[in-house]
CSV table of C-alpha atoms in Angstrom, one decimal:
chain,number,residue,atom,x,y,z
A,814,MET,CA,140.8,70.5,92.4
A,815,ILE,CA,144.1,71.6,91.0
A,816,ALA,CA,145.1,73.2,87.6
A,817,TYR,CA,148.6,73.7,86.2
A,818,SER,CA,148.1,77.2,84.7
A,819,ASN,CA,150.7,77.4,81.9
A,820,ALA,CA,152.3,80.4,80.2
A,821,LYS,CA,152.5,81.1,76.4
A,822,ILE,CA,154.9,82.9,74.1
A,823,ASN,CA,154.1,85.0,71.1
A,824,ILE,CA,155.8,83.9,67.9
A,825,GLY,CA,155.4,87.1,65.9
A,826,LEU,CA,153.0,90.0,66.6
A,827,ASN,CA,151.5,92.1,63.8
A,828,ILE,CA,149.6,95.2,65.1
A,829,ARG,CA,146.7,96.1,62.7
A,830,ASP,CA,144.1,98.9,62.8
A,831,LYS,CA,142.6,100.4,65.9
A,832,ARG,CA,139.1,99.3,66.5
A,833,PRO,CA,136.0,101.4,67.5
A,834,ASP,CA,136.2,99.8,71.0
A,835,GLY,CA,139.7,101.3,71.5
A,836,TYR,CA,141.6,98.0,71.1
A,837,HIS,CA,143.9,97.2,68.2
A,838,ASN,CA,143.4,94.2,65.9
A,839,ILE,CA,146.4,91.9,66.2
A,840,GLU,CA,147.8,88.8,64.5
A,841,SER,CA,150.1,86.4,66.3
A,842,LEU,CA,150.9,82.8,66.9
A,843,PHE,CA,150.4,81.9,70.6
A,844,TYR,CA,152.3,78.9,71.7
A,845,PRO,CA,151.7,77.2,75.2
A,846,ILE,CA,154.9,76.5,77.2
A,847,PRO,CA,155.5,74.4,80.3
A,848,LEU,CA,156.1,77.2,82.7
A,849,CYS,CA,153.2,77.0,85.1
A,850,ASP,CA,151.4,78.6,88.1
A,851,LEU,CA,149.5,76.2,90.4
A,852,ILE,CA,145.8,76.9,91.2
A,853,GLU,CA,143.9,74.9,93.8
A,854,ILE,CA,140.2,75.5,94.4
A,855,ILE,CA,138.1,73.8,97.0
A,856,PRO,CA,134.6,74.4,98.2
A,857,SER,CA,134.7,76.0,101.7
A,858,HIS,CA,132.5,77.5,104.4
A,859,LYS,CA,133.9,81.0,103.5
A,860,ASP,CA,135.8,82.6,100.7
A,861,SER,CA,139.6,82.7,101.2
A,862,PHE,CA,142.5,83.5,98.9
A,863,ILE,CA,146.1,82.3,99.6
A,864,ASN,CA,149.0,83.4,97.4
A,865,THR,CA,152.5,81.8,97.5
A,866,GLY,CA,155.5,82.4,95.3
A,867,ILE,CA,155.4,85.6,93.3
A,868,GLN,CA,153.0,87.9,95.1
A,869,ILE,CA,149.9,89.4,93.4
A,870,ASP,CA,147.1,91.7,94.5
A,871,HIS,CA,144.9,89.8,96.9
A,872,GLN,CA,141.9,92.0,96.2
A,873,ASN,CA,142.2,92.8,92.6
A,874,ASN,CA,143.3,89.9,90.3
A,875,LEU,CA,141.9,87.9,87.4
A,876,ILE,CA,141.3,84.8,89.4
A,877,LEU,CA,138.9,86.5,91.7
A,878,ASP,CA,137.4,88.3,88.6
A,879,ALA,CA,136.8,84.9,87.0
A,880,ILE,CA,135.0,83.6,90.1
A,881,ALA,CA,132.9,86.7,90.3
A,882,LEU,CA,131.9,86.4,86.6
A,883,MET,CA,130.9,82.8,87.0
A,884,ARG,CA,128.8,83.6,90.1
A,885,GLU,CA,126.8,86.0,87.9
A,886,HIS,CA,125.5,83.0,86.0
A,887,TYR,CA,125.9,79.9,88.2
A,888,PRO,CA,125.4,79.1,91.9
A,889,ILE,CA,129.1,79.0,92.9
A,890,PRO,CA,129.5,78.5,96.7
A,891,SER,CA,132.2,79.9,99.0
A,892,LEU,CA,135.7,78.8,97.9
A,893,TYR,CA,139.2,78.3,99.3
A,894,VAL,CA,141.6,79.4,96.5
A,895,HIS,CA,145.4,78.9,96.6
A,896,VAL,CA,147.6,80.2,93.8
A,897,HIS,CA,151.3,79.5,93.7
A,898,LYS,CA,152.8,82.0,91.2
A,899,THR,CA,156.0,81.3,89.2
A,900,ILE,CA,155.2,83.1,85.9
A,901,PRO,CA,156.8,86.6,86.2
A,902,LEU,CA,154.3,89.5,86.2
A,903,GLY,CA,154.2,91.8,83.3
A,904,SER,CA,156.4,89.5,81.2
A,905,GLY,CA,154.0,89.1,78.2
A,906,LEU,CA,153.8,85.4,79.0
A,907,GLY,CA,150.1,85.6,79.8
A,908,GLY,CA,150.2,84.4,83.4
A,909,GLY,CA,147.3,86.4,84.6
A,910,SER,CA,145.2,85.5,81.5
A,911,SER,CA,146.0,81.8,82.0
A,912,ASN,CA,145.0,82.0,85.6
A,913,ALA,CA,141.7,83.5,84.7
A,914,SER,CA,140.9,81.0,82.0
A,915,ASN,CA,142.0,78.0,84.1
A,916,THR,CA,139.8,79.3,87.0
A,917,LEU,CA,136.8,79.2,84.6
A,918,VAL,CA,137.7,75.7,83.6
A,919,LEU,CA,138.2,74.5,87.1
A,920,LEU,CA,134.9,75.9,88.3
A,921,ASN,CA,133.1,74.2,85.3
A,922,GLN,CA,134.7,70.9,86.2
A,923,LEU,CA,134.4,71.2,90.0
A,924,PHE,CA,130.7,71.9,89.9
A,925,ASP,CA,129.8,69.9,86.8
A,926,LEU,CA,128.3,73.1,85.1
A,927,LYS,CA,128.6,71.6,81.6
A,928,VAL,CA,129.5,74.9,80.1
A,929,SER,CA,130.9,74.5,76.6
A,930,ASN,CA,134.4,75.6,75.6
A,931,LEU,CA,132.7,78.1,73.3
A,932,LYS,CA,130.8,79.7,76.1
A,933,LEU,CA,133.9,79.6,78.4
A,934,ALA,CA,135.8,81.4,75.7
A,935,GLU,CA,133.1,84.1,75.6
A,936,PHE,CA,133.4,84.5,79.4
A,937,ALA,CA,137.2,84.6,79.1
A,938,LEU,CA,137.1,87.4,76.6
A,939,GLN,CA,135.3,89.5,79.2
A,940,LEU,CA,138.3,89.0,81.4
A,941,GLY,CA,141.1,89.8,79.0
A,942,SER,CA,142.1,89.7,75.3
A,943,ASP,CA,144.6,86.8,75.8
A,944,CYS,CA,142.2,84.8,77.9
A,945,PRO,CA,140.2,82.9,75.2
A,946,PHE,CA,143.5,81.3,74.0
A,947,PHE,CA,144.0,79.5,77.3
A,948,ILE,CA,140.6,77.8,77.1
A,949,HIS,CA,141.8,76.0,73.9
A,950,ASN,CA,145.5,76.1,75.1
A,951,LYS,CA,146.9,74.8,71.8
A,952,PRO,CA,149.2,76.5,69.3
A,953,SER,CA,146.9,78.9,67.6
A,954,ILE,CA,146.8,81.9,65.3
A,955,ILE,CA,145.2,84.7,67.2
A,956,LYS,CA,143.3,87.6,65.4
A,957,GLY,CA,141.0,90.4,66.3
A,958,ARG,CA,141.7,91.6,69.8
A,959,GLY,CA,142.1,87.9,70.9
A,960,GLU,CA,138.6,86.5,70.3
A,961,PHE,CA,139.5,84.7,67.1
A,962,VAL,CA,141.5,81.6,68.0
A,963,SER,CA,142.5,79.2,65.2
A,964,PRO,CA,144.5,76.1,66.3
A,965,ILE,CA,147.2,75.1,63.8
A,966,ASP,CA,149.5,72.2,63.3
A,967,PHE,CA,152.8,73.7,64.7
A,968,THR,CA,155.2,72.4,67.2
A,969,LEU,CA,158.5,73.2,68.9
A,970,LYS,CA,158.7,69.7,70.3
A,971,ASP,CA,162.4,68.6,71.1
A,972,GLN,CA,163.4,72.3,70.8
A,973,PHE,CA,164.8,74.4,73.7
A,974,ILE,CA,163.2,77.6,74.6
A,975,LYS,CA,165.3,80.1,76.6
A,976,LEU,CA,163.4,82.7,78.5
A,977,VAL,CA,165.2,85.9,79.5
A,978,PHE,CA,163.6,88.2,82.2
A,979,SER,CA,165.1,91.6,82.5
A,980,ASP,CA,164.3,94.0,85.3
A,981,ILE,CA,162.6,96.3,82.7
A,982,HIS,CA,158.9,96.4,82.8
A,983,SER,CA,157.1,98.1,79.9
A,984,SER,CA,153.4,98.3,80.0
A,985,THR,CA,151.1,97.5,77.1
A,986,ALA,CA,150.2,101.2,76.9
A,987,GLU,CA,153.8,102.1,76.7
A,988,ALA,CA,154.4,99.6,74.0
A,989,PHE,CA,151.6,101.0,71.9
A,990,SER,CA,152.8,104.6,72.4
A,991,ASN,CA,156.1,103.6,70.9
A,992,LEU,CA,154.6,101.5,68.2
A,993,ASN,CA,156.4,101.6,64.8
A,994,ILE,CA,154.9,99.4,62.2
A,995,GLU,CA,157.3,98.7,59.3
A,996,SER,CA,155.1,96.7,57.0
A,997,ASP,CA,151.5,95.7,56.4
A,998,GLN,CA,152.4,92.2,55.3
A,999,GLU,CA,149.9,89.6,56.3
A,1000,PHE,CA,150.9,87.3,59.2
A,1001,SER,CA,151.7,83.7,58.2
A,1002,ILE,CA,153.6,80.7,59.5
A,1003,ASP,CA,155.5,78.6,57.0
A,1004,GLU,CA,158.8,76.7,56.9
A,1005,ASN,CA,160.7,80.0,56.7
A,1006,TRP,CA,158.9,81.6,59.7
A,1007,PRO,CA,162.1,82.3,61.8
A,1008,LYS,CA,163.1,84.7,59.0
A,1009,THR,CA,159.7,86.2,58.2
A,1010,VAL,CA,157.8,86.8,61.3
A,1011,ARG,CA,158.2,90.1,63.2
A,1012,ASN,CA,157.1,91.7,66.4
A,1013,ASP,CA,155.8,95.2,65.8
A,1014,PHE,CA,156.5,96.3,69.3
A,1015,GLU,CA,160.3,95.7,69.0
A,1016,LYS,CA,161.5,98.7,67.1
A,1017,GLY,CA,159.8,101.2,69.3
A,1018,ILE,CA,160.6,99.4,72.6
A,1019,PHE,CA,164.2,98.8,71.7
A,1020,LYS,CA,164.7,102.5,71.1
A,1021,VAL,CA,163.5,103.2,74.6
A,1022,TYR,CA,165.2,100.2,76.2
A,1023,PRO,CA,168.2,99.4,74.1
A,1024,GLN,CA,169.2,96.7,76.6
A,1025,LEU,CA,166.3,94.6,75.3
A,1026,GLY,CA,167.6,94.8,71.8
A,1027,GLN,CA,171.0,93.8,73.1
A,1028,ILE,CA,169.5,90.7,74.7
A,1029,LYS,CA,167.9,89.7,71.4
A,1030,SER,CA,171.2,90.2,69.6
A,1031,GLN,CA,173.1,88.1,72.2
A,1032,LEU,CA,170.6,85.3,71.9
A,1033,LEU,CA,171.1,85.2,68.1
A,1034,GLU,CA,174.9,85.3,68.5
A,1035,ASP,CA,174.6,82.4,70.9
A,1036,GLY,CA,173.1,80.2,68.2
A,1037,ALA,CA,169.3,80.8,68.6
A,1038,TYR,CA,167.5,80.4,65.2
A,1039,PHE,CA,164.8,82.7,66.4
A,1040,ALA,CA,164.6,85.4,69.1
A,1041,SER,CA,161.9,87.9,69.9
A,1042,LEU,CA,160.6,90.3,72.4
């Protein structure tokens, strides 16, 4: 069985208060985009993992974590797993999270486990904050640390999305260490969203990596009506 494990973009990112569990509460619009990894899972006589395309850790990755988590609750046999990676690592596009959630969905379908999407989302949250979104995989307002997923009527149909990947990799930890929140304005999406939504990581990250700010400026100069980290 095969899944097309798609990426997402963040349209706006508000960072709220820090939670007792060490995470921050966030507010964002997650939007699925048609940039996909390919995951194939087949029952086999022994476990095996094949990776083509962009290389990931063959021993420590969210696909294997998702399989291990499901095996704690359901009788999942040995598996042949092949992932072809095209979503860049560390890009903020949610490739690893998408892989994890799509693995949960694949196992549920392949072995007819009849696990509800609500339960799958609970499993997904154990794997990563962005993972529950990919169970629903529809444009959604995300709150909490990612556990609150509210689908909304929002589309970029017939629009062009340009993705720019630099050779700069900034970890989530680094982004939070340079966090500079300018406003406590509530997150909302309305007809003026291109002018009102913000990404709270941008100001701090652009100071450390001015090239990223220059890329955003160039996109706007080239005619984009919205550009964001």
